[in-house]
CSV table of C-alpha atoms in Angstrom, one decimal:
chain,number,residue,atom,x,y,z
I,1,UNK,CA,-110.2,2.6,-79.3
I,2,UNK,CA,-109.0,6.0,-80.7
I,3,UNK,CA,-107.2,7.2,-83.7
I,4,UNK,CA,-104.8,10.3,-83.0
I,5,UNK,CA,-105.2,12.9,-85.1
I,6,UNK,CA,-102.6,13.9,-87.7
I,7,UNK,CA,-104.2,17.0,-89.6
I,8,UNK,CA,-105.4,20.7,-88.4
I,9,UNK,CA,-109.8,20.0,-87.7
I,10,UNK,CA,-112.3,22.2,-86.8
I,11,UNK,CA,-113.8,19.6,-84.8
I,12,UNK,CA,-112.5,19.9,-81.1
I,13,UNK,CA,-110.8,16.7,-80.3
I,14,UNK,CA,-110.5,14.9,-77.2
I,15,UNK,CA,-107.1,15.4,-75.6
I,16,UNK,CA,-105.4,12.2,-74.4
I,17,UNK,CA,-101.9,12.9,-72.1
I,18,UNK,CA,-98.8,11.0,-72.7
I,19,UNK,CA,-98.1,11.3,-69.0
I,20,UNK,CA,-100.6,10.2,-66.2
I,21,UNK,CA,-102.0,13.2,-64.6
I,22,UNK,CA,-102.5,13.8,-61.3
I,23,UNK,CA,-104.9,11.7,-59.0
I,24,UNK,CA,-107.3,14.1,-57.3
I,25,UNK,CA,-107.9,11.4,-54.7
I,26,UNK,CA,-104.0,11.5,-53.8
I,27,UNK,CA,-103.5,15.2,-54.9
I,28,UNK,CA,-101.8,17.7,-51.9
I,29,UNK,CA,-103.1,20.6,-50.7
I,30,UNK,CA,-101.1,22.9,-52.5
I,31,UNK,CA,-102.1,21.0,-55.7
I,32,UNK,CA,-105.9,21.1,-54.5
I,33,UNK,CA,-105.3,25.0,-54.4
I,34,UNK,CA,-103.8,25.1,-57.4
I,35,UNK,CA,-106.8,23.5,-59.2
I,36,UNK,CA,-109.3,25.1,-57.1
I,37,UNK,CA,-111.1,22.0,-56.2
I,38,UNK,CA,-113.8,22.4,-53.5
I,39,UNK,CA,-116.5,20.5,-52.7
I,40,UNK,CA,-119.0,21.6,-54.8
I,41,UNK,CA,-116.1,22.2,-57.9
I,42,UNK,CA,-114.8,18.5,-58.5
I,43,UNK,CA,-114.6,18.5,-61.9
I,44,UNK,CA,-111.2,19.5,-63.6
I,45,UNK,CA,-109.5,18.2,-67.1
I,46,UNK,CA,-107.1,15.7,-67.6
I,47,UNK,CA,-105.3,18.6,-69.2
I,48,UNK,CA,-104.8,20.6,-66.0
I,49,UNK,CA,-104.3,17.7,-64.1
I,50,UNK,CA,-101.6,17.0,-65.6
I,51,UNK,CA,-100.2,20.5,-65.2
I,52,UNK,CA,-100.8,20.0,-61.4
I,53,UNK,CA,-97.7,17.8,-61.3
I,54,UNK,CA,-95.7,21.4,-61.7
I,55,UNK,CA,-98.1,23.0,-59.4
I,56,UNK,CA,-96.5,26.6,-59.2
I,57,UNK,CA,-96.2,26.8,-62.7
I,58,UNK,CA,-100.3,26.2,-63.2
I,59,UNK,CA,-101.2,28.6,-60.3
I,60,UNK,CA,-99.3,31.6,-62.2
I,61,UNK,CA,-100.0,30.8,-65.6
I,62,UNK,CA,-104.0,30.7,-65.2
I,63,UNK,CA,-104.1,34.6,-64.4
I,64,UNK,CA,-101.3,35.7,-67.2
I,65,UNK,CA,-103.7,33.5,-69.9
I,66,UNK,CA,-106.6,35.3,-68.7
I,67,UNK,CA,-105.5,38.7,-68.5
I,68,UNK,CA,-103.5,38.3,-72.0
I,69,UNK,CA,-106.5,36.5,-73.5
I,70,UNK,CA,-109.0,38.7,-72.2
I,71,UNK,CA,-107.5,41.8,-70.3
I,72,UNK,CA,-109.5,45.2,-71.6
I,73,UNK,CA,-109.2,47.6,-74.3
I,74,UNK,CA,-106.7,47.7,-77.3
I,75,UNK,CA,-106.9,44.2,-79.8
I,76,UNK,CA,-110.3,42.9,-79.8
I,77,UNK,CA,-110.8,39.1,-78.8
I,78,UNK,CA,-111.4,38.3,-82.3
I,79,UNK,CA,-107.6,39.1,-83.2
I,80,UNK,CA,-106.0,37.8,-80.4
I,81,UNK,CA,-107.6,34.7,-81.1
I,82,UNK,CA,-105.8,34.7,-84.5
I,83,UNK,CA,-102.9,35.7,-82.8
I,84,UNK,CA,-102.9,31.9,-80.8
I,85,UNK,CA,-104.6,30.2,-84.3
I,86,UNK,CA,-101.6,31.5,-86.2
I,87,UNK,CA,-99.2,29.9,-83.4
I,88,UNK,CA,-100.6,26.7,-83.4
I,89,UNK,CA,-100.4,26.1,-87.0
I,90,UNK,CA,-97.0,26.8,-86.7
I,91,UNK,CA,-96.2,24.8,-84.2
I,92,UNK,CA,-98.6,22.5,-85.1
I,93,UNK,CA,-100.9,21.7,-82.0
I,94,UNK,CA,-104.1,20.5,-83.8
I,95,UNK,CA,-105.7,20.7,-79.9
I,96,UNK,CA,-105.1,24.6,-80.0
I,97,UNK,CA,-106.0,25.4,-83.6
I,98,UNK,CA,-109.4,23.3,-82.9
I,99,UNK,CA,-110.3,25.2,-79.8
I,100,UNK,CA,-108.9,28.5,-81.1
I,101,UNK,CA,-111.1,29.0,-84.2
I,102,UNK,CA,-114.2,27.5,-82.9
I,103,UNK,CA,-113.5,30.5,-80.5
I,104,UNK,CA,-112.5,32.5,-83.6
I,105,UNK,CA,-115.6,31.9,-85.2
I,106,UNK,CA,-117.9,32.0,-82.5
I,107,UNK,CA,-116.9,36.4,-81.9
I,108,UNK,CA,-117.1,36.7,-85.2
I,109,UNK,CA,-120.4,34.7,-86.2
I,110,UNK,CA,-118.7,33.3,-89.4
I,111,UNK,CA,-116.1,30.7,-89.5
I,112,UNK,CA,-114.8,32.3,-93.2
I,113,UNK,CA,-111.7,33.1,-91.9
I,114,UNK,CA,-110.7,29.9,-90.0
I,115,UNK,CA,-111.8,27.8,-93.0
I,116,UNK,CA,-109.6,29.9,-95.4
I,117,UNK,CA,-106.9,29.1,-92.9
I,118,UNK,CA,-107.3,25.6,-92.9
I,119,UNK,CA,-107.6,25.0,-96.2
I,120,UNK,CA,-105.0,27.1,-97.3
I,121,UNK,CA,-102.5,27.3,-94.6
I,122,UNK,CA,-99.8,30.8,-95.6
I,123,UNK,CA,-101.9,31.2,-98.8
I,124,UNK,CA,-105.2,32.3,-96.9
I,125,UNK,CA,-107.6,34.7,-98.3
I,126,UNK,CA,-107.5,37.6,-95.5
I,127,UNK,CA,-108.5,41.0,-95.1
I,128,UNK,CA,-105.7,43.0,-95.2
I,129,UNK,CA,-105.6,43.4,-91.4
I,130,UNK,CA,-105.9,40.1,-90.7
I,131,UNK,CA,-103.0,39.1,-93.2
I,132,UNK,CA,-100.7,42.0,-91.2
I,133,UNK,CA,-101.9,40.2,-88.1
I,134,UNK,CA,-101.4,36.8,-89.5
I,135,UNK,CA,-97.5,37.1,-91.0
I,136,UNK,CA,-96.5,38.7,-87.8
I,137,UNK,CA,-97.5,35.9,-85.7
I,138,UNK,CA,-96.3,33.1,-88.3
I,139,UNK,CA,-93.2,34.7,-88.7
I,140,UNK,CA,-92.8,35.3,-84.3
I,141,UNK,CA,-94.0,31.9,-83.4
I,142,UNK,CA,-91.2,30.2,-85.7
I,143,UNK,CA,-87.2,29.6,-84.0
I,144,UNK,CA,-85.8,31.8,-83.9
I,145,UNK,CA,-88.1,34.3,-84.5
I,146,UNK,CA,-88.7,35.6,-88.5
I,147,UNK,CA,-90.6,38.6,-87.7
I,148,UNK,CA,-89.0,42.0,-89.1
I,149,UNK,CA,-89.6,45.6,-88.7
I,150,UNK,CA,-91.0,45.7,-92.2
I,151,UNK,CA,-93.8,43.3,-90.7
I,152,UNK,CA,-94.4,45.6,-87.8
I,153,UNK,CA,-94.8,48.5,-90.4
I,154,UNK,CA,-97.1,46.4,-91.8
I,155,UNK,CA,-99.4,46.4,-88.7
I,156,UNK,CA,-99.4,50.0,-88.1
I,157,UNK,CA,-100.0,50.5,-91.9
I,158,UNK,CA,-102.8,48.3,-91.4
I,159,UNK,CA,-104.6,50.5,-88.7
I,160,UNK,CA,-103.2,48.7,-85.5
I,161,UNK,CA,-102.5,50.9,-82.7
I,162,UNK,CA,-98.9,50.3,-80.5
I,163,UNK,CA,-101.4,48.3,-77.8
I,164,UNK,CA,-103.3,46.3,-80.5
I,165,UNK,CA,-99.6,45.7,-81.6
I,166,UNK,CA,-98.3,44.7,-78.1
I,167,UNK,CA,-101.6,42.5,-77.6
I,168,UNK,CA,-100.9,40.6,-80.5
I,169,UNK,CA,-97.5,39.9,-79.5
I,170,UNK,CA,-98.8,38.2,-76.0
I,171,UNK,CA,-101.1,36.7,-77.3
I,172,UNK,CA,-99.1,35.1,-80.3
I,173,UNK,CA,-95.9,34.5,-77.4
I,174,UNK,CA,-98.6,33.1,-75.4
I,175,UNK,CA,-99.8,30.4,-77.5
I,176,UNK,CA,-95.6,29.9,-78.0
I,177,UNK,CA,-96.1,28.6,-74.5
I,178,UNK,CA,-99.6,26.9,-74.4
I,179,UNK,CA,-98.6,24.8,-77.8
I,180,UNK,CA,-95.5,23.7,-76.0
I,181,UNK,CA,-98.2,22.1,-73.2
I,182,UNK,CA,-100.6,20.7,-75.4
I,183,UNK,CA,-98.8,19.6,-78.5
I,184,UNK,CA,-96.2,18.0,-76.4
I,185,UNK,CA,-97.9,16.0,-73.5
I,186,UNK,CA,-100.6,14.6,-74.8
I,187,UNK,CA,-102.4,13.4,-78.6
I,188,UNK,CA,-105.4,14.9,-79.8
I,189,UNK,CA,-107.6,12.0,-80.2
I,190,UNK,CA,-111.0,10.7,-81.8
I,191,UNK,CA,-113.1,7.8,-81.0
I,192,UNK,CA,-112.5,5.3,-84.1
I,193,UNK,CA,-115.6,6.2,-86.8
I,194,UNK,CA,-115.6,9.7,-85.8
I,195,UNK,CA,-112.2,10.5,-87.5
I,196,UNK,CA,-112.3,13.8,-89.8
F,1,UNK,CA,-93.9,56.8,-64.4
F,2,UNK,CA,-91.3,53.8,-63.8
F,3,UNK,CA,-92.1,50.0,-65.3
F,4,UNK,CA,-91.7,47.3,-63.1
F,5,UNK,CA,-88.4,45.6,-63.3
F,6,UNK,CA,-88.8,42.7,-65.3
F,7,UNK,CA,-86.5,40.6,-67.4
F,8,UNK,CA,-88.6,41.4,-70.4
F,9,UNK,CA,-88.9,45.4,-69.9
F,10,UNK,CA,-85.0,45.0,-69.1
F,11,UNK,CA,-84.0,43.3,-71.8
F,12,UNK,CA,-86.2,45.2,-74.1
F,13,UNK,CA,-84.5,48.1,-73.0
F,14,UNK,CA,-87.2,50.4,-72.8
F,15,UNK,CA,-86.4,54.1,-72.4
F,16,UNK,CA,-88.2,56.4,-69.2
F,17,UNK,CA,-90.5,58.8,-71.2
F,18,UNK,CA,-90.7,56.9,-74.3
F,19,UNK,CA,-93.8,56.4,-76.4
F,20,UNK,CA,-93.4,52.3,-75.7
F,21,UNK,CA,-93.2,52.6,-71.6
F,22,UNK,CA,-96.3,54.4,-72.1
F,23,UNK,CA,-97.9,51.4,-74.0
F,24,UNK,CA,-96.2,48.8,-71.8
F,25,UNK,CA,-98.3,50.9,-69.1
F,26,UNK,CA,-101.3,49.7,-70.3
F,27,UNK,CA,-100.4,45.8,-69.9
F,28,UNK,CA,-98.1,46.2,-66.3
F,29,UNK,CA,-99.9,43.5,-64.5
F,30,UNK,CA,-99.2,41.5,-67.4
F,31,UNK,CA,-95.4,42.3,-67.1
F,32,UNK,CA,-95.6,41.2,-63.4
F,33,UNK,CA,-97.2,38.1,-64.1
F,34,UNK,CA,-94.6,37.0,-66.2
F,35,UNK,CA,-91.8,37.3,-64.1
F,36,UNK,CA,-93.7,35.5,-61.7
F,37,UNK,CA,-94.6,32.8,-63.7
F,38,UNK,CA,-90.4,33.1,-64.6
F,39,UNK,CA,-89.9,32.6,-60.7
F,40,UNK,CA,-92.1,29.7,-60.9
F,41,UNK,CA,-90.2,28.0,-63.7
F,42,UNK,CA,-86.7,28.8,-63.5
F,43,UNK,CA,-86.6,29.5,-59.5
F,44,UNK,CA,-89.2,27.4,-57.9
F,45,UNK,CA,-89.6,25.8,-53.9
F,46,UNK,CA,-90.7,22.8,-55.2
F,47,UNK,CA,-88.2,21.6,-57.6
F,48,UNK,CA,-88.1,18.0,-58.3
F,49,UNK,CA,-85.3,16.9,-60.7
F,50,UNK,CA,-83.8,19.9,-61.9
F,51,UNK,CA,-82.0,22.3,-59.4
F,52,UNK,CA,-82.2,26.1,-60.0
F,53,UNK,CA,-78.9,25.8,-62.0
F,54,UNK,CA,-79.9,23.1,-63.9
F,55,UNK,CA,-83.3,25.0,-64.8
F,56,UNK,CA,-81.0,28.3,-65.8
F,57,UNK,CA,-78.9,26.5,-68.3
F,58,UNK,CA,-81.8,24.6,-69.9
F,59,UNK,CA,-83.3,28.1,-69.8
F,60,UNK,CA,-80.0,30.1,-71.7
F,61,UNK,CA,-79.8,26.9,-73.9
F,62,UNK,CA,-83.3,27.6,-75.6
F,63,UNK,CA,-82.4,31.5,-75.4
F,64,UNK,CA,-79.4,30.2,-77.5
F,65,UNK,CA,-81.4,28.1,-79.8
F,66,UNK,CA,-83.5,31.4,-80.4
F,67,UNK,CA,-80.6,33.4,-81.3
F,68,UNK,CA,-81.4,36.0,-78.2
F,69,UNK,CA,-77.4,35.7,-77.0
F,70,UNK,CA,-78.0,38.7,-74.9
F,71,UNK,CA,-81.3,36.7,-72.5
F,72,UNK,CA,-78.8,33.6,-73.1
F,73,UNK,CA,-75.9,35.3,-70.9
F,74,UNK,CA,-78.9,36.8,-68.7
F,75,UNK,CA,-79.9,32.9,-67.5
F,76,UNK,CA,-76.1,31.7,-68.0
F,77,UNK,CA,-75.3,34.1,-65.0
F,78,UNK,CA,-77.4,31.6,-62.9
F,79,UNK,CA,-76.4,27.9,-64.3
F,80,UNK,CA,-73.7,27.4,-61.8
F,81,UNK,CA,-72.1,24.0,-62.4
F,82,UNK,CA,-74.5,23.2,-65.4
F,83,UNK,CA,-73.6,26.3,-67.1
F,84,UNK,CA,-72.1,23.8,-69.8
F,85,UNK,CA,-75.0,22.5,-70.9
F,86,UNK,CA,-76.2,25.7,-71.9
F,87,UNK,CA,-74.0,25.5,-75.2
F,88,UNK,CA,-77.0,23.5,-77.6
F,89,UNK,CA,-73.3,22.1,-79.1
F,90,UNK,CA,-73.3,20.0,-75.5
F,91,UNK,CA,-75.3,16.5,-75.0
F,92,UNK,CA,-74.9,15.6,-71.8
F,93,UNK,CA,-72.9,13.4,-70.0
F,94,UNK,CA,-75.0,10.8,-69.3
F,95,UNK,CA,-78.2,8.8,-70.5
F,96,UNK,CA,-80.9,10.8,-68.9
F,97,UNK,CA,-79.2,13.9,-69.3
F,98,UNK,CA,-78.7,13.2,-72.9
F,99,UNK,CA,-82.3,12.4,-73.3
F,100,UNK,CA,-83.2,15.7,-71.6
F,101,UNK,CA,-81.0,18.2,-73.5
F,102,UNK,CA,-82.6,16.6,-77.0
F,103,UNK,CA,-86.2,17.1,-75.5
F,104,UNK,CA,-85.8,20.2,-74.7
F,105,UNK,CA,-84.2,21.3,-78.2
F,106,UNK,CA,-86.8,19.5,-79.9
F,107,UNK,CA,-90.0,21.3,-78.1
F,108,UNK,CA,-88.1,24.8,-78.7
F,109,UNK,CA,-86.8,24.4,-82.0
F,110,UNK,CA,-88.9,21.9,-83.7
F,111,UNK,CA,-92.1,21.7,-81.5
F,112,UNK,CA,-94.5,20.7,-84.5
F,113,UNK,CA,-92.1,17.5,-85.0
F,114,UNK,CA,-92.7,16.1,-81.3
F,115,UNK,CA,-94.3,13.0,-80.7
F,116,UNK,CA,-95.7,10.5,-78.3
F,117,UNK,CA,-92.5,8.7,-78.8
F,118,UNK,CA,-90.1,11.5,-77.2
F,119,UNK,CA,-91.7,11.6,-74.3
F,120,UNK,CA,-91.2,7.9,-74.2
F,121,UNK,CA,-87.7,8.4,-74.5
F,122,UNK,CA,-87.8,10.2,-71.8
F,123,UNK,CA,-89.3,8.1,-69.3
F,124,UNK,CA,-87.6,4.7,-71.0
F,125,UNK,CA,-84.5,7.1,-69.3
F,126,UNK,CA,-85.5,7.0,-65.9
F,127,UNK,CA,-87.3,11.0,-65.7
F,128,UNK,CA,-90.6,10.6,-63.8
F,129,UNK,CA,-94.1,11.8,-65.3
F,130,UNK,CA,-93.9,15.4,-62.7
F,131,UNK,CA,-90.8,15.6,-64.4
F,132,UNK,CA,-91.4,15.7,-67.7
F,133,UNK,CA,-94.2,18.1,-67.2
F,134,UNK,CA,-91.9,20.3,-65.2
F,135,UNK,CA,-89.5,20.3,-68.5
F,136,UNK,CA,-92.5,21.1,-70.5
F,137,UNK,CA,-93.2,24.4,-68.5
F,138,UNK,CA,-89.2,25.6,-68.1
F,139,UNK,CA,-89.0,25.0,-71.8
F,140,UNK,CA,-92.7,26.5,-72.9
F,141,UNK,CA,-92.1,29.5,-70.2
F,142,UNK,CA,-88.9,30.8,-71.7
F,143,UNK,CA,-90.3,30.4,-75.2
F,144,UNK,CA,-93.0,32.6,-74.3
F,145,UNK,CA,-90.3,35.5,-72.4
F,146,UNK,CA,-88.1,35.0,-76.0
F,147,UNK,CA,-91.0,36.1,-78.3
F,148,UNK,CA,-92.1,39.0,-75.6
F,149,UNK,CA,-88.9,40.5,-75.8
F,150,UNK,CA,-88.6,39.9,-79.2
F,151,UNK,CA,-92.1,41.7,-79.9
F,152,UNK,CA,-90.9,44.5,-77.8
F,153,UNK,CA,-87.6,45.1,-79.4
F,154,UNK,CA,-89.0,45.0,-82.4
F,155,UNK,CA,-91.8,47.4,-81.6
F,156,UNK,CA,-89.2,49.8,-80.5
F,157,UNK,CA,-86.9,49.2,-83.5
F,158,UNK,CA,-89.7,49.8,-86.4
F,159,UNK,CA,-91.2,53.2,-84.6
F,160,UNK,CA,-92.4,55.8,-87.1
C-alpha cells in the first residue's frame, strides 16, 4: 500500500496517475514517436505515458522544457531551478518541489537554500538575489498574476541582466504549465513506513 | 531584425528596435516553440472531445480568469458556437460540460486545491482518461502563454 503525500519533501516521491496511462503494447505509431521508444529504449515513466494520450502536446513540449530549462547563456541553472521550486510551492505540486531542489541543491553543492524554503515557506532566509528571484516568481505563478514593476526593479537592482530576467520568467511560466501536469493527474506517493 | 510572429511577442507588444526585441532575440527558438506547442493545444489534428472552438473558449475562459481581457478576446475570436462558455460566469449546459468548465477553473485558478477526487468527477461524468489529459494540457498550455506575456509586459513596463 501507499500513503499520498500531503506536505512539501525533499525526498523524491513516487508519482502515482489518477488516470491510466498509456499501454506501450497497444500504443500507435505516432504515440511510439512521441515517446521515442525503440528497441533498445523501452523504458518510459508512467508520467509520460500518460502524457502520450495527448500525443502532440508531449512531442512539442519536450524541446520548449529543454531549451527553457537548459538553453545557454543568461540565468544560470541554479536560478532557473528556483524559478520552477518557487512555482511549485505556489501551486503546490510536492512532485515538482521534490525533484526541483534536489536539482537545486545538487548545482549548488548545498541544499541551504531549499531547506530554508521548506521550512519557511515566504519567510525564507535568501541572499538578496535569490529573494528578488524568489517574490517575482511567487508573485507570477499566483492567478492572476501579482508580480509588479516594483518587483521587476527589484531584479535589475539585484544584478539580473534583461535575459536573466526573461529566463526567469520561462522558467517560472514554465513550471505554471508542468505543475498543472503533475499536481493534477496523479498523487505523489510513498510506500507505507517510508512516509516523511 | 524582425521577431517571429507569435501570440506572445504580439500581445506583448514589442516595439522594432527596442532594447526588449533585442533580448527576446536571444530566446527566438523558444518563442517558436511556444506557438507550436499553442497549435498543439488549442488547434490540434487529433482532437478527441473538444473541437477547436471548444478548445478556444476553454482557452479565453482561463485568459479571463487571469485578468488578461486583451489574450481573452484574442482566443474568443476563435470559439465559434462555444464562445459562451468563455464567460467564467457560464457552467455549462449540461452534466459533463458542467464538470468540465469547473475543472478547468479549478486547475487555473486554484491548482494547489486539486485533488484525486476532481478528476473523479470528471470521469463519474462520462470524459474519457485521453480526455482529461487533453484538458490538463489546453488548460496548463495557456497558463504558461498568460505568465509569458505577463513577464514580458512587465519587463517592458518597469525599463530604466
Amino acid at each position: 500500500m501507499t500513503t499520498v503525500l500531503k506536505k512539501f519533501t525533499r525526498t523524491v516521491p513516487h508519482w502515482q496517475p489518477r488516470v491510466r496511462p498509456v499501454d506501450l503494447a497497444q500504443a500507435t505509431e505516432a504515440q511510439l514517436d512521441a515517446l521515442q521508444v525503440t528497441p533498445s529504449n523501452t523504458k518510459v515513466s508512467e508520467y509520460v505515458l500518460t502524457l502520450a494520450h495527448d500525443v502532440e502536446s508531449l512531442k512539442v513540449r519536450s524541446p520548449l522544457f529543454n531549451a527553457i530549462m537548459y538553453g545557454k547563456g543568461g540565468m544560470n541553472r541554479a536560478e532557473r531551478e528556483l524559478g520552477a521550486i518557487s512555482a511549485s510551492l505556489v501551486n503546490g505540486c510536492i512532485y515538482c518541489a521534490a525533484v526541483h531542489a534536489a536539482r537545486h541543491a545538487q548545482i549548488e553543492k548545498s541544499t541551504e537554500v531549499t531547506d530554508s524554503l521548506f521550512r519557511d515557506g515566504a519567510e525564507a532566509d535568501l541572499s538578496p538575489r535569490d529573494r528578488a528571484i524568489f517574490d517575482f516568481a511567487r508573485a507570477l505563478s499566483a492567478c492572476p498574476s501579482e508580480a509588479t514593476e516594483d518587483q521587476t526593479a527589484r531584479l535589475r537592482e539585484a544584478g539580473l541582466t534583461e535575459l536573466e530576467i526573461l529566463d526567469l520568467i520561462l522558467s517560472t511560466a514554465l513550471f505554471g504549465w508542468a505543475n498543472r501536469l503533475m499536481h493534477v493527474l496523479g498523487d505523489p506517493v510513498r510506500p507505507d513506513g517510508q512516509d516523511r | 531584425m524582425s521577431l517571429p510572429d507569435t501570440t506572445a511577442i504580439a500581445q506583448a507588444d514589442i516595439a522594432t528596435g527596442s532594447d526588449l526585441e533585442r533580448t527576446l532575440s536571444g530566446r527566438l527558438e523558444i518563442f517558436e516553440m511556444t506557438q507550436a506547442a499553442e497549435e498543439a493545444v488549442l488547434r490540434p489534428g487529433e482532437v478527441g472531445a473538444w473541437p477547436h472552438d471548444l478548445r478556444a473558449a476553454c482557452a479565453a475562459r482561463i485568459a479571463a480568469l487571469n485578468g488578461d481581457m486583451a489574450l481573452r478576446d484574442r482566443y474568443l475570436a476563435g470559439a465559434g458556437a462555444a464562445a459562451d462558455l468563455a464567460d467564467p460566469s457560464s457552467d455549462g449546459s449540461d452534466r459533463e460540460m458542467q464538470a468540465v468548465l469547473a475543472f478547468m477553473d479549478k486547475v487555473a485558478a486554484d491548482t494547489r486545491a486539486v485533488e484525486k477526487a476532481d478528476i473523479d468527477a470528471l470521469k463519474e461524468a462520462g470524459v474519457a482518461d485521453a480526455d482529461i489529459v487533453r484538458l490538463a494540457e489546453l488548460n496548463a498550455f495557456v497558463s504558461y502563454q498568460i505568465r509569458v506575456i505577463a513577464g514580458l509586459r512587465l519587463m517592458k513596463r518597469s525599463r530604466p
